[in-house]
Short mmCIF file of C-alpha atoms in Angstrom, two decimals:
data_model
loop_
_atom_site.label_atom_id
_atom_site.label_comp_id
_atom_site.label_asym_id
_atom_site.label_seq_id
_atom_site.Cartn_x
_atom_site.Cartn_y
_atom_site.Cartn_z
CA MET A 81 -16.98 21.31 -0.31
CA ILE A 82 -18.81 18.54 -2.14
CA GLU A 83 -18.31 15.17 -0.47
CA ARG A 84 -18.99 11.71 -1.77
CA GLY A 85 -18.88 8.75 0.60
CA PHE A 86 -19.63 5.06 0.62
CA LEU A 87 -22.92 4.94 -1.22
CA SER A 88 -23.38 1.29 -2.12
CA LEU A 89 -21.24 -1.27 -0.31
CA LYS A 90 -21.28 -4.63 -2.05
CA ARG A 91 -18.52 -6.58 -0.30
CA ARG A 92 -15.71 -5.99 2.20
CA VAL A 93 -12.38 -7.74 1.71
CA TRP A 94 -9.60 -8.27 4.27
CA ALA A 95 -6.22 -9.12 2.72
CA ARG A 96 -3.42 -10.09 5.12
CA CYS A 97 0.05 -9.34 3.77
CA VAL A 98 3.62 -9.85 4.97
CA VAL A 99 6.60 -7.53 4.49
CA GLU A 100 9.87 -9.49 4.44
CA LEU A 101 13.00 -7.40 4.95
CA LYS A 102 15.91 -7.91 2.55
CA GLU A 103 17.83 -4.93 3.97
CA PRO A 104 17.54 -2.97 7.22
CA LEU A 105 14.38 -0.84 7.25
CA HIS A 106 14.18 2.75 8.45
CA VAL A 107 10.67 4.14 8.83
CA GLY A 108 11.30 7.08 11.09
CA VAL A 109 9.65 9.83 13.08
CA GLY A 110 12.18 12.55 12.26
CA ARG A 111 14.78 14.00 14.57
CA ASP A 112 14.31 13.56 18.32
CA PRO A 113 16.17 16.27 20.28
CA VAL A 114 16.12 14.26 23.54
CA SER A 115 17.13 10.90 22.05
CA PRO A 116 20.74 9.69 21.67
CA ILE A 117 19.64 8.51 18.21
CA ASP A 118 19.24 11.28 15.66
CA LEU A 119 16.75 9.37 13.50
CA PRO A 120 14.86 6.68 15.49
CA VAL A 121 12.31 4.28 14.01
CA VAL A 122 8.57 4.47 14.67
CA ARG A 123 7.48 2.30 17.61
CA ASN A 124 4.11 1.36 19.08
CA ALA A 125 2.98 1.83 22.67
CA SER A 126 4.78 -1.35 23.78
CA GLY A 127 8.05 -0.19 22.24
CA ALA A 128 8.11 -2.53 19.23
CA PRO A 129 8.97 -1.13 15.78
CA VAL A 130 5.99 -0.72 13.42
CA ILE A 131 5.30 0.44 9.88
CA PRO A 132 2.39 2.92 10.09
CA GLY A 133 -0.65 2.23 7.92
CA SER A 134 -0.30 5.74 6.50
CA THR A 135 3.21 4.84 5.26
CA LEU A 136 1.86 1.72 3.56
CA LYS A 137 -1.02 3.61 1.98
CA GLY A 138 1.37 6.22 0.60
CA PHE A 139 3.73 3.55 -0.67
CA PHE A 140 1.03 1.63 -2.56
CA ARG A 141 -0.50 4.77 -4.05
CA SER A 142 2.90 5.92 -5.34
CA TYR A 143 3.84 2.41 -6.49
CA LEU A 144 0.68 2.03 -8.57
CA ALA A 145 0.95 5.60 -9.86
CA ARG A 146 4.49 4.99 -11.13
CA LEU A 147 3.58 1.71 -12.84
CA LEU A 148 0.37 2.91 -14.44
CA THR A 149 1.76 6.30 -15.47
CA GLY A 150 4.77 4.61 -17.06
CA TYR A 151 2.47 2.25 -18.92
CA SER A 152 0.20 5.08 -20.11
CA LEU A 153 3.22 7.05 -21.40
CA THR A 154 3.88 4.18 -23.83
CA GLY A 155 0.45 4.87 -25.32
CA GLY A 156 -1.52 2.36 -23.27
CA LYS A 157 -5.04 3.52 -22.42
CA GLU A 158 -6.16 0.25 -20.86
CA LEU A 159 -4.76 -2.86 -19.20
CA LYS A 160 -5.96 -6.33 -20.14
CA ILE A 161 -5.81 -8.95 -17.38
CA GLY A 162 -7.15 -12.20 -18.81
CA ASP A 163 -10.59 -11.29 -20.14
CA THR A 164 -10.85 -8.14 -18.01
CA ILE A 165 -9.98 -4.63 -19.18
CA ILE A 166 -8.98 -1.86 -16.76
CA ARG A 167 -9.40 1.57 -18.34
CA LEU A 168 -6.83 4.21 -17.35
CA GLU A 169 -8.81 7.27 -18.39
CA PRO A 170 -9.37 10.13 -17.74
CA CYS A 171 -6.12 10.14 -15.68
CA ILE A 172 -4.09 8.01 -13.26
CA ASP A 173 -3.67 10.04 -10.06
CA SER A 174 -4.50 13.70 -9.46
CA VAL A 175 -2.16 13.84 -6.44
CA ASN A 176 1.00 12.76 -8.26
CA GLU A 177 -0.01 14.51 -11.49
CA LYS A 178 -0.96 17.69 -9.57
CA ILE A 179 -4.32 17.98 -11.33
CA GLU A 180 -6.87 20.49 -10.04
CA LEU A 181 -10.19 18.63 -9.92
CA GLU A 182 -13.30 20.55 -10.90
CA ASP A 183 -16.02 17.90 -11.08
CA TRP A 184 -16.62 14.19 -10.41
CA SER A 185 -16.13 13.16 -14.04
CA LYS A 186 -12.50 14.31 -13.81
CA LEU A 187 -11.60 12.06 -10.86
CA CYS A 188 -8.57 9.91 -11.65
CA LEU A 189 -8.39 6.13 -11.24
CA LEU A 190 -6.32 6.16 -8.03
CA ASP A 191 -8.45 8.97 -6.55
CA ARG A 192 -11.43 6.62 -6.59
CA ILE A 193 -9.69 3.99 -4.46
CA PHE A 194 -7.25 5.98 -2.27
CA GLY A 195 -9.48 9.03 -1.86
CA VAL A 196 -8.85 12.68 -2.61
CA SER A 197 -9.52 16.15 -1.28
CA SER A 198 -8.98 18.88 -3.86
CA GLY A 199 -10.69 22.18 -4.34
CA ASN A 200 -14.41 21.64 -3.77
CA ILE A 201 -14.26 17.84 -4.18
CA SER A 202 -13.74 15.33 -1.39
CA LEU A 203 -13.91 11.56 -1.77
CA ALA A 204 -13.37 9.11 1.09
CA SER A 205 -10.90 6.28 0.56
CA THR A 206 -12.33 2.82 -0.13
CA ILE A 207 -9.08 1.19 1.02
CA LYS A 208 -7.52 1.14 4.51
CA PHE A 209 -4.19 -0.19 5.80
CA THR A 210 -3.52 -1.33 9.35
CA ASP A 211 -0.15 -0.73 10.96
CA ALA A 212 2.35 -3.48 10.11
CA VAL A 213 3.62 -5.27 13.23
CA LEU A 214 6.43 -7.76 13.75
CA THR A 215 5.30 -11.34 13.25
CA SER A 216 7.64 -12.92 15.83
CA ASP A 217 8.26 -12.37 19.53
CA LEU A 218 11.13 -10.07 20.38
CA LYS A 219 13.79 -12.42 21.78
CA GLU A 220 16.45 -9.80 21.11
CA GLU A 221 16.57 -6.15 20.11
CA PRO A 222 15.33 -6.03 16.49
CA THR A 223 17.05 -2.77 15.57
CA LEU A 224 20.55 -1.62 14.72
CA LYS A 225 22.21 1.78 14.76
CA ARG A 226 24.51 3.09 12.05
CA THR A 227 26.40 6.34 11.72
CA HIS A 228 26.37 8.16 8.40
CA VAL A 229 28.03 11.31 7.13
CA LYS A 230 25.62 14.07 6.14
CA ILE A 231 26.34 15.39 2.65
CA ASP A 232 26.19 19.09 1.77
CA SER A 233 24.35 19.00 -1.57
CA ARG A 234 25.71 22.43 -2.56
CA ARG A 235 29.34 21.34 -2.27
CA ASP A 236 28.76 17.61 -2.91
CA ALA A 237 30.96 16.95 0.10
CA ALA A 238 30.64 15.89 3.71
CA GLU A 239 29.50 18.58 6.13
CA ARG A 240 32.02 19.27 8.86
CA GLY A 241 31.15 17.59 12.12
CA MET A 242 27.85 16.36 10.75
CA LEU A 243 27.49 12.69 11.63
CA VAL A 244 23.97 11.26 11.71
CA ASN A 245 22.94 8.24 13.80
CA VAL A 246 20.23 6.21 12.04
CA GLU A 247 18.18 3.46 13.66
CA ALA A 248 16.75 0.69 11.49
CA VAL A 249 15.03 -2.67 11.89
CA LYS A 250 17.42 -5.55 11.17
CA GLU A 251 16.68 -7.74 8.16
CA LEU A 252 17.70 -10.76 10.22
CA VAL A 253 17.10 -11.44 13.91
CA GLY A 254 19.20 -14.46 14.75
CA GLU A 255 18.80 -16.69 11.72
CA GLU A 256 15.22 -15.64 11.03
CA SER A 257 14.20 -13.13 8.35
CA THR A 258 12.39 -10.17 9.89
CA GLU A 259 8.77 -9.92 8.82
CA PHE A 260 5.96 -7.46 9.46
CA ALA A 261 2.28 -8.30 8.92
CA PHE A 262 -0.53 -5.91 8.02
CA THR A 263 -4.06 -6.05 6.66
CA ILE A 264 -5.62 -4.22 3.75
CA VAL A 265 -9.35 -3.58 4.21
CA PHE A 266 -11.20 -2.79 0.99
CA ASP A 267 -14.82 -1.80 0.44
CA GLU A 268 -16.00 -2.96 -2.98
CA LEU A 269 -18.76 -0.61 -4.11
CA SER A 270 -21.48 -1.50 -6.59
CA GLU A 271 -21.77 1.89 -8.32
CA ASP A 272 -20.54 2.02 -11.91
CA PHE A 273 -18.49 5.06 -10.84
CA PHE A 274 -16.16 2.68 -8.92
CA LYS A 275 -16.00 -0.09 -11.52
CA GLU A 276 -12.41 0.54 -12.66
CA SER A 277 -11.08 1.22 -9.16
CA ASN A 278 -12.62 -2.06 -7.93
CA LYS A 279 -10.73 -3.83 -10.71
CA LEU A 280 -7.55 -2.03 -9.75
CA PHE A 281 -7.78 -3.38 -6.20
CA TYR A 282 -7.94 -6.95 -7.47
CA LEU A 283 -5.02 -6.23 -9.80
CA LEU A 284 -3.08 -5.12 -6.72
CA LEU A 285 -3.97 -8.39 -4.98
CA LEU A 286 -2.73 -10.27 -8.05
CA MET A 287 0.59 -8.39 -7.80
CA LEU A 288 0.82 -9.15 -4.09
CA HIS A 289 0.05 -12.82 -4.69
CA LYS A 290 3.13 -12.98 -6.92
CA GLY A 291 5.12 -10.71 -4.58
CA ILE A 292 6.09 -7.05 -4.89
CA ASP A 293 9.85 -6.45 -4.77
CA ALA A 294 10.34 -2.81 -3.82
CA PHE A 295 11.96 -0.25 -1.51
CA LEU A 296 10.17 1.14 1.53
CA GLY A 297 11.01 3.83 4.07
CA GLY A 298 13.94 6.22 4.14
CA TRP A 299 17.65 6.19 3.30
CA LYS A 300 17.14 3.90 0.30
CA SER A 301 20.38 5.03 -1.35
CA ARG A 302 22.34 4.10 1.79
CA GLY A 303 21.49 0.40 1.86
CA TYR A 304 18.07 0.50 3.54
CA GLY A 305 14.53 -0.41 2.59
CA HIS A 306 14.65 -3.40 0.21
CA VAL A 307 11.56 -5.51 0.95
CA VAL A 308 9.32 -8.15 -0.59
CA ILE A 309 5.60 -7.76 0.13
CA LYS A 310 3.40 -10.82 -0.35
CA LEU A 311 -0.26 -11.71 0.07
CA GLU A 312 -0.82 -14.30 2.80
CA SER A 313 -4.59 -14.72 3.03
CA VAL A 314 -7.94 -13.23 2.01
CA ARG A 315 -11.25 -13.12 3.86
CA TYR A 316 -14.43 -11.40 2.76
CA ALA A 317 -18.04 -10.69 3.69
CA THR A 318 -21.03 -9.50 1.72
CA VAL A 319 -23.28 -6.74 3.02
CA LYS A 320 -25.78 -9.37 4.13
CA ASP A 321 -23.02 -11.23 6.01
CA LEU A 322 -22.05 -8.02 7.80
CA ILE A 323 -25.64 -7.18 8.74
CA GLU A 324 -26.36 -10.69 10.03
CA GLY A 325 -23.03 -10.94 11.87
CA ARG A 326 -21.86 -14.03 10.03
CA ASP A 327 -18.29 -15.29 10.14
CA LEU A 328 -15.97 -14.05 7.42
CA VAL A 329 -15.37 -16.39 4.49
CA GLU A 330 -11.70 -17.33 4.08
CA VAL A 331 -10.39 -18.14 0.63
CA PRO A 332 -8.35 -21.39 0.64
CA ARG A 333 -4.67 -20.56 0.16
CA ASN A 334 -4.33 -22.79 -2.92
CA GLN A 335 -7.29 -21.01 -4.54
CA LEU A 336 -6.19 -17.40 -3.98
CA LYS A 337 -5.12 -16.67 -7.57
CA ASP A 338 -8.30 -18.19 -9.05
CA TRP A 339 -10.44 -16.23 -6.56
CA ILE A 340 -8.71 -12.95 -7.44
CA LEU A 341 -9.12 -13.55 -11.19
CA GLY A 342 -12.76 -14.49 -10.63
CA SER A 343 -13.31 -11.28 -8.65
CA LEU A 344 -11.76 -9.29 -11.52
CA ARG A 345 -14.15 -10.90 -13.99
CA GLY A 346 -17.02 -10.25 -11.60
CA CYS A 347 -16.25 -6.53 -11.64
CA GLU A 348 -16.62 -6.57 -15.42
CA ASP A 349 -19.75 -8.73 -15.58
CA GLU A 350 -21.91 -7.19 -12.83
CA TYR A 351 -22.18 -3.62 -14.14
#
């Protein structure tokens, strides 16, 4: 297997984001035969509900793939954000498009940021997601339990005796909206090979700055999973900063949009 790793780190960016629940959220671990709840939520070692980083990574990859593929199907081969152009060729995402990769030139746009392992090609991800944790102290139990009827898809009718207990995180605890916080860690690489994927990351930050209204987790058709994900803050460090152990530079909150747009332009100008 041919592997390609982080060859030329230019800058590392930490983007803190918040997930605000608009509906109960079920991110589960599957059936638990010893639990009174058929479908419990994922919890951390202290017992608090969490959204795993792997769930967030999968969500963002699929979210971007759907948007960009839909745009490309209208005939669009590039996106223009201000003065910056993001090219969508040769493809969007080999995972969702089920493309067998044969050489590096065939790597899709999302492969270059989220990573890929296909055939004899392996590329490490340049983006990482921490687990999302609750932002407030647990003054009361943050979850609810609901009972649903399991549907037999062959008969399009309820299965006899098949009730399913589903646990979900409440969208409100008391009068407060439930929020989870997580951090995206991105390695901006200076190789021309990663030029378009670097731009795509800053486009994602631009979307998050405005707010992404979406559905996350399971049981979406049963009234679960509506969330709004927003960018809260950005910090960054150059390679020199990392080597010398300097403090991270925080972007002032009122300058976030300008900083993101400037970073997009920088991706275009520095190659």
